[in-house]
PDB file of C-alpha atoms in Angstrom:
ATOM      1  CA  UNK A 524       0.953  17.858   1.120  1.00 76.00           C
ATOM      2  CA  UNK A 525       3.299  15.750  -0.104  1.00 85.00           C
ATOM      3  CA  UNK A 526       2.715  13.280  -3.216  1.00 92.00           C
ATOM      4  CA  UNK A 527       4.527  10.518  -5.029  1.00 95.00           C
ATOM      5  CA  UNK A 528       4.439   9.972  -8.668  1.00 95.00           C
ATOM      6  CA  UNK A 529       4.568   6.916 -10.649  1.00 95.00           C
ATOM      7  CA  UNK A 530       5.138   7.707 -14.244  1.00 87.00           C
ATOM      8  CA  UNK A 531       4.905   4.688 -15.686  1.00 89.00           C
ATOM      9  CA  UNK A 532       1.544   3.422 -15.495  1.00 92.00           C
ATOM     10  CA  UNK A 533       2.212   0.018 -18.100  1.00 95.00           C
ATOM     11  CA  UNK A 534       5.502  -1.841 -18.493  1.00 97.00           C
ATOM     12  CA  UNK A 535       5.853  -5.135 -20.979  1.00 97.00           C
ATOM     13  CA  UNK A 536       9.374  -6.123 -21.240  1.00 97.00           C
ATOM     14  CA  UNK A 537      10.593  -9.808 -22.199  1.00 97.00           C
ATOM     15  CA  UNK A 538      12.265 -11.763 -19.754  1.00 97.00           C
ATOM     16  CA  UNK A 539      15.398 -11.053 -19.221  1.00 97.00           C
ATOM     17  CA  UNK A 540      15.185  -7.553 -19.900  1.00 97.00           C
ATOM     18  CA  UNK A 541      16.508  -4.914 -17.524  1.00 97.00           C
ATOM     19  CA  UNK A 542      13.752  -3.078 -15.492  1.00 97.00           C
ATOM     20  CA  UNK A 543      13.260   0.770 -14.311  1.00 97.00           C
ATOM     21  CA  UNK A 544      10.853   2.082 -12.737  1.00 97.00           C
ATOM     22  CA  UNK A 545      10.366   5.580 -12.011  1.00 96.00           C
ATOM     23  CA  UNK A 546       9.454   7.444  -8.421  1.00 97.00           C
ATOM     24  CA  UNK A 547       9.437  10.959  -7.493  1.00 97.00           C
ATOM     25  CA  UNK A 548       8.097  11.629  -4.307  1.00 96.00           C
ATOM     26  CA  UNK A 549       7.800  15.692  -3.647  1.00 93.00           C
ATOM     27  CA  UNK A 550       9.764  18.046  -1.033  1.00 86.00           C
ATOM     28  CA  UNK A 551       8.885  17.370   2.453  1.00 80.00           C
ATOM     29  CA  UNK A 552      12.012  16.791   4.872  1.00 83.00           C
ATOM     30  CA  UNK A 553      13.268  14.131   5.543  1.00 87.00           C
ATOM     31  CA  UNK A 554      11.570  11.046   3.949  1.00 89.00           C
ATOM     32  CA  UNK A 555      10.917   7.343   4.085  1.00 90.00           C
ATOM     33  CA  UNK A 556      10.629   5.608   1.071  1.00 94.00           C
ATOM     34  CA  UNK A 557       9.396   1.827   0.159  1.00 94.00           C
ATOM     35  CA  UNK A 558       8.300  -0.193  -2.671  1.00 96.00           C
ATOM     36  CA  UNK A 559       5.576  -2.535  -2.621  1.00 95.00           C
ATOM     37  CA  UNK A 560       4.791  -5.339  -4.985  1.00 96.00           C
ATOM     38  CA  UNK A 561       1.656  -6.890  -5.747  1.00 94.00           C
ATOM     39  CA  UNK A 562       1.368 -10.149  -7.212  1.00 94.00           C
ATOM     40  CA  UNK A 563      -2.302 -10.796  -9.312  1.00 90.00           C
ATOM     41  CA  UNK A 564      -4.558 -11.815  -6.255  1.00 85.00           C
ATOM     42  CA  UNK A 565      -2.468 -10.927  -4.006  1.00 87.00           C
ATOM     43  CA  UNK A 566      -2.405  -8.464  -1.392  1.00 86.00           C
ATOM     44  CA  UNK A 567       1.349  -6.132  -1.174  1.00 91.00           C
ATOM     45  CA  UNK A 568       4.414  -7.156   0.080  1.00 92.00           C
ATOM     46  CA  UNK A 569       7.274  -5.043   1.115  1.00 92.00           C
ATOM     47  CA  UNK A 570      10.166  -5.355  -1.715  1.00 95.00           C
ATOM     48  CA  UNK A 571      12.636  -2.967   0.087  1.00 94.00           C
ATOM     49  CA  UNK A 572      12.719  -0.051   2.068  1.00 92.00           C
ATOM     50  CA  UNK A 573      15.301   3.333   2.071  1.00 92.00           C
ATOM     51  CA  UNK A 574      15.255   4.600   5.568  1.00 86.00           C
ATOM     52  CA  UNK A 575      18.716   6.535   5.902  1.00 85.00           C
ATOM     53  CA  UNK A 576      21.960   5.428   5.155  1.00 89.00           C
ATOM     54  CA  UNK A 577      23.284   3.724   2.150  1.00 93.00           C
ATOM     55  CA  UNK A 578      20.838   5.273  -1.095  1.00 94.00           C
ATOM     56  CA  UNK A 579      21.236   1.710  -2.846  1.00 96.00           C
ATOM     57  CA  UNK A 580      18.738  -0.261  -1.448  1.00 95.00           C
ATOM     58  CA  UNK A 581      18.714  -4.209  -2.172  1.00 96.00           C
ATOM     59  CA  UNK A 582      15.174  -5.530  -1.858  1.00 94.00           C
ATOM     60  CA  UNK A 583      13.943  -9.266  -1.938  1.00 93.00           C
ATOM     61  CA  UNK A 584      13.727 -11.169  -5.138  1.00 94.00           C
ATOM     62  CA  UNK A 585      17.161  -9.244  -7.055  1.00 95.00           C
ATOM     63  CA  UNK A 586      15.630  -5.753  -6.926  1.00 97.00           C
ATOM     64  CA  UNK A 587      17.280  -2.975  -5.930  1.00 97.00           C
ATOM     65  CA  UNK A 588      16.262   1.211  -5.384  1.00 97.00           C
ATOM     66  CA  UNK A 589      18.405   4.144  -5.491  1.00 96.00           C
ATOM     67  CA  UNK A 590      17.415   7.604  -3.440  1.00 95.00           C
ATOM     68  CA  UNK A 591      18.696   9.898  -5.248  1.00 95.00           C
ATOM     69  CA  UNK A 592      18.320  13.281  -2.566  1.00 92.00           C
ATOM     70  CA  UNK A 593      18.594  15.940  -5.661  1.00 93.00           C
ATOM     71  CA  UNK A 594      16.314  14.319  -8.292  1.00 94.00           C
ATOM     72  CA  UNK A 595      13.566  13.775  -5.830  1.00 95.00           C
ATOM     73  CA  UNK A 596      13.835   9.568  -6.844  1.00 96.00           C
ATOM     74  CA  UNK A 597      13.501   6.229  -6.039  1.00 97.00           C
ATOM     75  CA  UNK A 598      13.830   4.560  -8.869  1.00 97.00           C
ATOM     76  CA  UNK A 599      13.217   0.329  -8.928  1.00 97.00           C
ATOM     77  CA  UNK A 600      15.811  -1.842 -10.885  1.00 97.00           C
ATOM     78  CA  UNK A 601      16.211  -5.293 -11.651  1.00 97.00           C
ATOM     79  CA  UNK A 602      19.145  -6.540 -14.059  1.00 97.00           C
ATOM     80  CA  UNK A 603      17.367  -9.417 -15.572  1.00 97.00           C
ATOM     81  CA  UNK A 604      13.686  -9.767 -15.079  1.00 97.00           C
ATOM     82  CA  UNK A 605      11.465 -12.769 -14.740  1.00 97.00           C
ATOM     83  CA  UNK A 606       7.992 -14.278 -16.138  1.00 96.00           C
ATOM     84  CA  UNK A 607       7.050 -14.520 -11.958  1.00 96.00           C
ATOM     85  CA  UNK A 608       7.543 -10.312 -11.719  1.00 97.00           C
ATOM     86  CA  UNK A 609       4.669  -9.967 -13.337  1.00 97.00           C
ATOM     87  CA  UNK A 610       2.561  -7.972 -10.752  1.00 97.00           C
ATOM     88  CA  UNK A 611       1.891  -4.038  -9.595  1.00 95.00           C
ATOM     89  CA  UNK A 612       4.443  -2.082  -8.330  1.00 97.00           C
ATOM     90  CA  UNK A 613       4.135   0.605  -5.357  1.00 96.00           C
ATOM     91  CA  UNK A 614       5.955   3.494  -4.274  1.00 96.00           C
ATOM     92  CA  UNK A 615       5.249   4.910  -0.769  1.00 94.00           C
ATOM     93  CA  UNK A 616       6.363   7.496   1.129  1.00 92.00           C
ATOM     94  CA  UNK A 617       6.049   8.761   4.988  1.00 88.00           C
ATOM     95  CA  UNK A 618       7.695  12.123   5.864  1.00 87.00           C
ATOM     96  CA  UNK A 619       8.517  13.577   8.901  1.00 79.00           C
ATOM     97  CA  UNK A 620       6.624  12.632  11.916  1.00 73.00           C
ATOM     98  CA  UNK A 621       3.719  11.445   9.743  1.00 74.00           C
ATOM     99  CA  UNK A 622       1.996   8.378  10.723  1.00 77.00           C
ATOM    100  CA  UNK A 623       0.767   7.389   7.024  1.00 84.00           C
ATOM    101  CA  UNK A 624       2.126   6.224   3.844  1.00 88.00           C
ATOM    102  CA  UNK A 625       1.341   8.278   0.716  1.00 90.00           C
ATOM    103  CA  UNK A 626       1.446   5.966  -2.036  1.00 92.00           C
ATOM    104  CA  UNK A 627       1.874   6.669  -5.951  1.00 93.00           C
ATOM    105  CA  UNK A 628      -1.122   5.474  -8.475  1.00 93.00           C
ATOM    106  CA  UNK A 629       1.149   1.521  -9.505  1.00 94.00           C
ATOM    107  CA  UNK A 630       3.109   0.476 -12.490  1.00 96.00           C
ATOM    108  CA  UNK A 631       2.084  -2.873 -14.017  1.00 95.00           C
ATOM    109  CA  UNK A 632       4.503  -4.703 -15.438  1.00 97.00           C
ATOM    110  CA  UNK A 633       3.982  -7.455 -17.619  1.00 97.00           C
ATOM    111  CA  UNK A 634       6.869 -10.126 -18.112  1.00 97.00           C
ATOM    112  CA  UNK A 635       6.260 -12.340 -21.717  1.00 96.00           C
ATOM    113  CA  UNK A 636       8.056 -15.379 -21.985  1.00 91.00           C
TER     114      UNK A 636
ATOM    115  CA  UNK B 551       1.533 -15.467  13.310  1.00 67.00           C
ATOM    116  CA  UNK B 552      -1.618 -14.885  11.081  1.00 76.00           C
ATOM    117  CA  UNK B 553      -0.131 -11.294  10.776  1.00 91.00           C
ATOM    118  CA  UNK B 554      -3.363  -9.195   9.035  1.00 95.00           C
ATOM    119  CA  UNK B 555      -6.491 -10.906   8.704  1.00 96.00           C
ATOM    120  CA  UNK B 556      -9.724  -9.127   7.303  1.00 97.00           C
ATOM    121  CA  UNK B 557     -12.818 -10.454   6.828  1.00 96.00           C
ATOM    122  CA  UNK B 558     -15.096 -11.298   4.700  1.00 96.00           C
ATOM    123  CA  UNK B 559     -12.753 -12.031   1.433  1.00 94.00           C
ATOM    124  CA  UNK B 560     -16.022 -11.028  -1.023  1.00 95.00           C
ATOM    125  CA  UNK B 561     -18.805  -9.243  -0.965  1.00 96.00           C
ATOM    126  CA  UNK B 562     -21.886  -7.969  -3.044  1.00 97.00           C
ATOM    127  CA  UNK B 563     -24.245  -5.543  -1.398  1.00 96.00           C
ATOM    128  CA  UNK B 564     -26.932  -3.378  -3.592  1.00 97.00           C
ATOM    129  CA  UNK B 565     -26.843   0.097  -3.289  1.00 97.00           C
ATOM    130  CA  UNK B 566     -28.128   1.452   0.656  1.00 97.00           C
ATOM    131  CA  UNK B 567     -27.150  -1.696   2.224  1.00 97.00           C
ATOM    132  CA  UNK B 568     -24.607  -1.619   5.080  1.00 96.00           C
ATOM    133  CA  UNK B 569     -21.990  -3.970   6.096  1.00 95.00           C
ATOM    134  CA  UNK B 570     -18.604  -3.954   8.331  1.00 97.00           C
ATOM    135  CA  UNK B 571     -15.780  -5.115   7.454  1.00 97.00           C
ATOM    136  CA  UNK B 572     -13.550  -6.267   9.744  1.00 97.00           C
ATOM    137  CA  UNK B 573      -9.776  -6.028   9.999  1.00 97.00           C
ATOM    138  CA  UNK B 574      -7.532  -8.234  12.782  1.00 97.00           C
ATOM    139  CA  UNK B 575      -3.724  -8.144  13.380  1.00 96.00           C
ATOM    140  CA  UNK B 576      -1.877 -10.196  15.976  1.00 95.00           C
ATOM    141  CA  UNK B 577       1.673  -8.157  16.099  1.00 91.00           C
ATOM    142  CA  UNK B 578       0.076  -5.574  18.806  1.00 92.00           C
ATOM    143  CA  UNK B 579       0.868  -3.116  16.634  1.00 91.00           C
ATOM    144  CA  UNK B 580      -0.149   0.577  17.824  1.00 91.00           C
ATOM    145  CA  UNK B 581      -1.352   1.971  14.020  1.00 92.00           C
ATOM    146  CA  UNK B 582      -4.017   0.557  11.836  1.00 94.00           C
ATOM    147  CA  UNK B 583      -5.284   1.773   8.233  1.00 95.00           C
ATOM    148  CA  UNK B 584      -7.623   1.048   5.399  1.00 97.00           C
ATOM    149  CA  UNK B 585      -7.073   1.518   2.286  1.00 96.00           C
ATOM    150  CA  UNK B 586      -8.900   1.315  -0.943  1.00 96.00           C
ATOM    151  CA  UNK B 587      -7.542   0.122  -4.465  1.00 93.00           C
ATOM    152  CA  UNK B 588      -9.337   1.312  -7.766  1.00 92.00           C
ATOM    153  CA  UNK B 589      -7.469   0.636 -11.491  1.00 86.00           C
ATOM    154  CA  UNK B 590      -4.941   3.608 -12.294  1.00 83.00           C
ATOM    155  CA  UNK B 591      -5.745   5.265  -8.708  1.00 86.00           C
ATOM    156  CA  UNK B 592      -3.277   3.041  -6.545  1.00 87.00           C
ATOM    157  CA  UNK B 593      -3.894   3.456  -2.665  1.00 91.00           C
ATOM    158  CA  UNK B 594      -6.082   5.843  -1.172  1.00 93.00           C
ATOM    159  CA  UNK B 595      -6.351   5.700   2.330  1.00 94.00           C
ATOM    160  CA  UNK B 596      -9.653   5.898   3.696  1.00 96.00           C
ATOM    161  CA  UNK B 597      -9.373   6.372   7.699  1.00 96.00           C
ATOM    162  CA  UNK B 598      -6.579   5.403  10.100  1.00 94.00           C
ATOM    163  CA  UNK B 599      -5.872   4.894  13.901  1.00 94.00           C
ATOM    164  CA  UNK B 600      -2.837   6.003  15.857  1.00 90.00           C
ATOM    165  CA  UNK B 601      -4.142   3.642  19.139  1.00 91.00           C
ATOM    166  CA  UNK B 602      -7.211   1.907  20.685  1.00 94.00           C
ATOM    167  CA  UNK B 603      -9.781   4.162  20.775  1.00 93.00           C
ATOM    168  CA  UNK B 604      -8.423   7.134  18.156  1.00 94.00           C
ATOM    169  CA  UNK B 605      -9.426   7.181  14.821  1.00 96.00           C
ATOM    170  CA  UNK B 606      -7.970   9.872  12.347  1.00 94.00           C
ATOM    171  CA  UNK B 607      -9.562  10.629   8.466  1.00 95.00           C
ATOM    172  CA  UNK B 608      -7.847  10.011   5.593  1.00 93.00           C
ATOM    173  CA  UNK B 609      -7.934  11.348   2.155  1.00 91.00           C
ATOM    174  CA  UNK B 610     -11.067   9.443   0.597  1.00 95.00           C
ATOM    175  CA  UNK B 611     -13.060   9.316   4.333  1.00 97.00           C
ATOM    176  CA  UNK B 612     -16.223  10.098   3.198  1.00 96.00           C
ATOM    177  CA  UNK B 613     -19.256   7.097   2.894  1.00 96.00           C
ATOM    178  CA  UNK B 614     -17.506   5.338   5.815  1.00 97.00           C
ATOM    179  CA  UNK B 615     -16.907   4.778   9.448  1.00 97.00           C
ATOM    180  CA  UNK B 616     -13.906   3.302  11.394  1.00 97.00           C
ATOM    181  CA  UNK B 617     -13.811   1.989  14.817  1.00 97.00           C
ATOM    182  CA  UNK B 618     -10.918   0.720  16.946  1.00 97.00           C
ATOM    183  CA  UNK B 619     -12.512  -0.534  20.099  1.00 95.00           C
ATOM    184  CA  UNK B 620      -9.861  -2.937  20.616  1.00 95.00           C
ATOM    185  CA  UNK B 621      -5.892  -2.640  19.816  1.00 95.00           C
ATOM    186  CA  UNK B 622      -6.261  -5.724  17.586  1.00 96.00           C
ATOM    187  CA  UNK B 623      -9.459  -4.808  15.364  1.00 97.00           C
ATOM    188  CA  UNK B 624      -9.970  -2.509  13.491  1.00 98.00           C
ATOM    189  CA  UNK B 625     -13.419  -1.697  11.927  1.00 98.00           C
ATOM    190  CA  UNK B 626     -14.636  -0.084   8.484  1.00 98.00           C
ATOM    191  CA  UNK B 627     -18.456   0.493   7.734  1.00 97.00           C
ATOM    192  CA  UNK B 628     -20.411   1.284   5.364  1.00 96.00           C
ATOM    193  CA  UNK B 629     -23.872   2.884   6.705  1.00 92.00           C
ATOM    194  CA  UNK B 630     -25.595   3.189   2.520  1.00 96.00           C
ATOM    195  CA  UNK B 631     -23.347   1.733   0.328  1.00 96.00           C
ATOM    196  CA  UNK B 632     -23.146   3.258  -3.145  1.00 97.00           C
ATOM    197  CA  UNK B 633     -21.916   1.908  -6.763  1.00 97.00           C
ATOM    198  CA  UNK B 634     -19.182   4.435  -5.828  1.00 96.00           C
ATOM    199  CA  UNK B 635     -17.319   2.096  -3.211  1.00 97.00           C
ATOM    200  CA  UNK B 636     -17.568  -1.041  -5.358  1.00 97.00           C
ATOM    201  CA  UNK B 637     -13.097  -1.914  -4.701  1.00 97.00           C
ATOM    202  CA  UNK B 638     -10.609  -3.814  -3.277  1.00 95.00           C
ATOM    203  CA  UNK B 639     -10.546  -2.972   0.179  1.00 97.00           C
ATOM    204  CA  UNK B 640      -6.621  -3.281   2.050  1.00 96.00           C
ATOM    205  CA  UNK B 641      -6.250  -3.273   5.421  1.00 97.00           C
ATOM    206  CA  UNK B 642      -2.405  -2.597   7.148  1.00 95.00           C
ATOM    207  CA  UNK B 643      -0.492  -2.028   9.907  1.00 94.00           C
ATOM    208  CA  UNK B 644       2.304  -0.842  11.767  1.00 90.00           C
ATOM    209  CA  UNK B 645       4.137  -0.413  14.906  1.00 84.00           C
ATOM    210  CA  UNK B 646       5.073   2.798  15.983  1.00 72.00           C
ATOM    211  CA  UNK B 647       8.307   1.241  17.274  1.00 64.00           C
ATOM    212  CA  UNK B 648       9.106   0.716  13.925  1.00 58.00           C
ATOM    213  CA  UNK B 649      11.006   3.052  12.966  1.00 56.00           C
ATOM    214  CA  UNK B 650      11.000   2.558   9.245  1.00 56.00           C
ATOM    215  CA  UNK B 651       7.316   2.136   9.413  1.00 69.00           C
ATOM    216  CA  UNK B 652       6.927  -0.481   7.314  1.00 80.00           C
ATOM    217  CA  UNK B 653       3.112  -1.670   6.911  1.00 88.00           C
ATOM    218  CA  UNK B 654       2.242  -5.359   7.264  1.00 91.00           C
ATOM    219  CA  UNK B 655      -0.716  -5.843   4.811  1.00 93.00           C
ATOM    220  CA  UNK B 656      -3.995  -8.048   4.727  1.00 95.00           C
ATOM    221  CA  UNK B 657      -5.363  -9.962   2.429  1.00 93.00           C
ATOM    222  CA  UNK B 658      -8.521  -7.972   0.638  1.00 94.00           C
ATOM    223  CA  UNK B 659     -11.974  -7.397   0.496  1.00 95.00           C
ATOM    224  CA  UNK B 660     -13.291  -7.402  -2.948  1.00 95.00           C
ATOM    225  CA  UNK B 661     -16.958  -5.621  -2.253  1.00 97.00           C
ATOM    226  CA  UNK B 662     -19.110  -4.536  -5.320  1.00 97.00           C
ATOM    227  CA  UNK B 663     -22.178  -2.730  -4.963  1.00 97.00           C
ATOM    228  CA  UNK B 664     -24.776  -3.138  -7.751  1.00 96.00           C
TER     229      UNK B 664
END
């Protein structure tokens, strides 16, 4: 079965620090990858997605992710985090013609002032 | 458009009681999903549906049933609630025409079983 791994469970950063959250996916052919964000008390919102083409994907709020096929990775990055980025971040994937997403376990990001 | 809505937002049940969670979407999406979210475990798929009248099991289907009688609605039922079903439940939907399969999520239902 396909899987998505997020190895950072809880990350604490100071404002203006750079962010990189890891995401690895299992082999299984063609894959679409997503990063979702869940702000405290809210539902999941899409940050960005990789479908095909340019492996460097830019999303909302200054986030970006790079699809590196050779490393089975899709890490999320932001050059300078803000306090308002405090949230839980989920990486997810869908393979081939499957109709359901597989989520990672999430990374809780805490940004301190 | 309201997007994806869920009712109720909160519920407390006693062990053995039953309840139904309702998910509704107004985007004419074919696919609908029910997830549960537990600390440290991310989102786990309970059941899903790829069209009106069809349902399929996800990763953690035991103790739950679903129905998709209308395209816009997806119901999740707990016949006999157990404390292990204390969780936050999210519904999501997507279109089969959406090549990248972006899912749209509802606001969640926080369920506590005592």
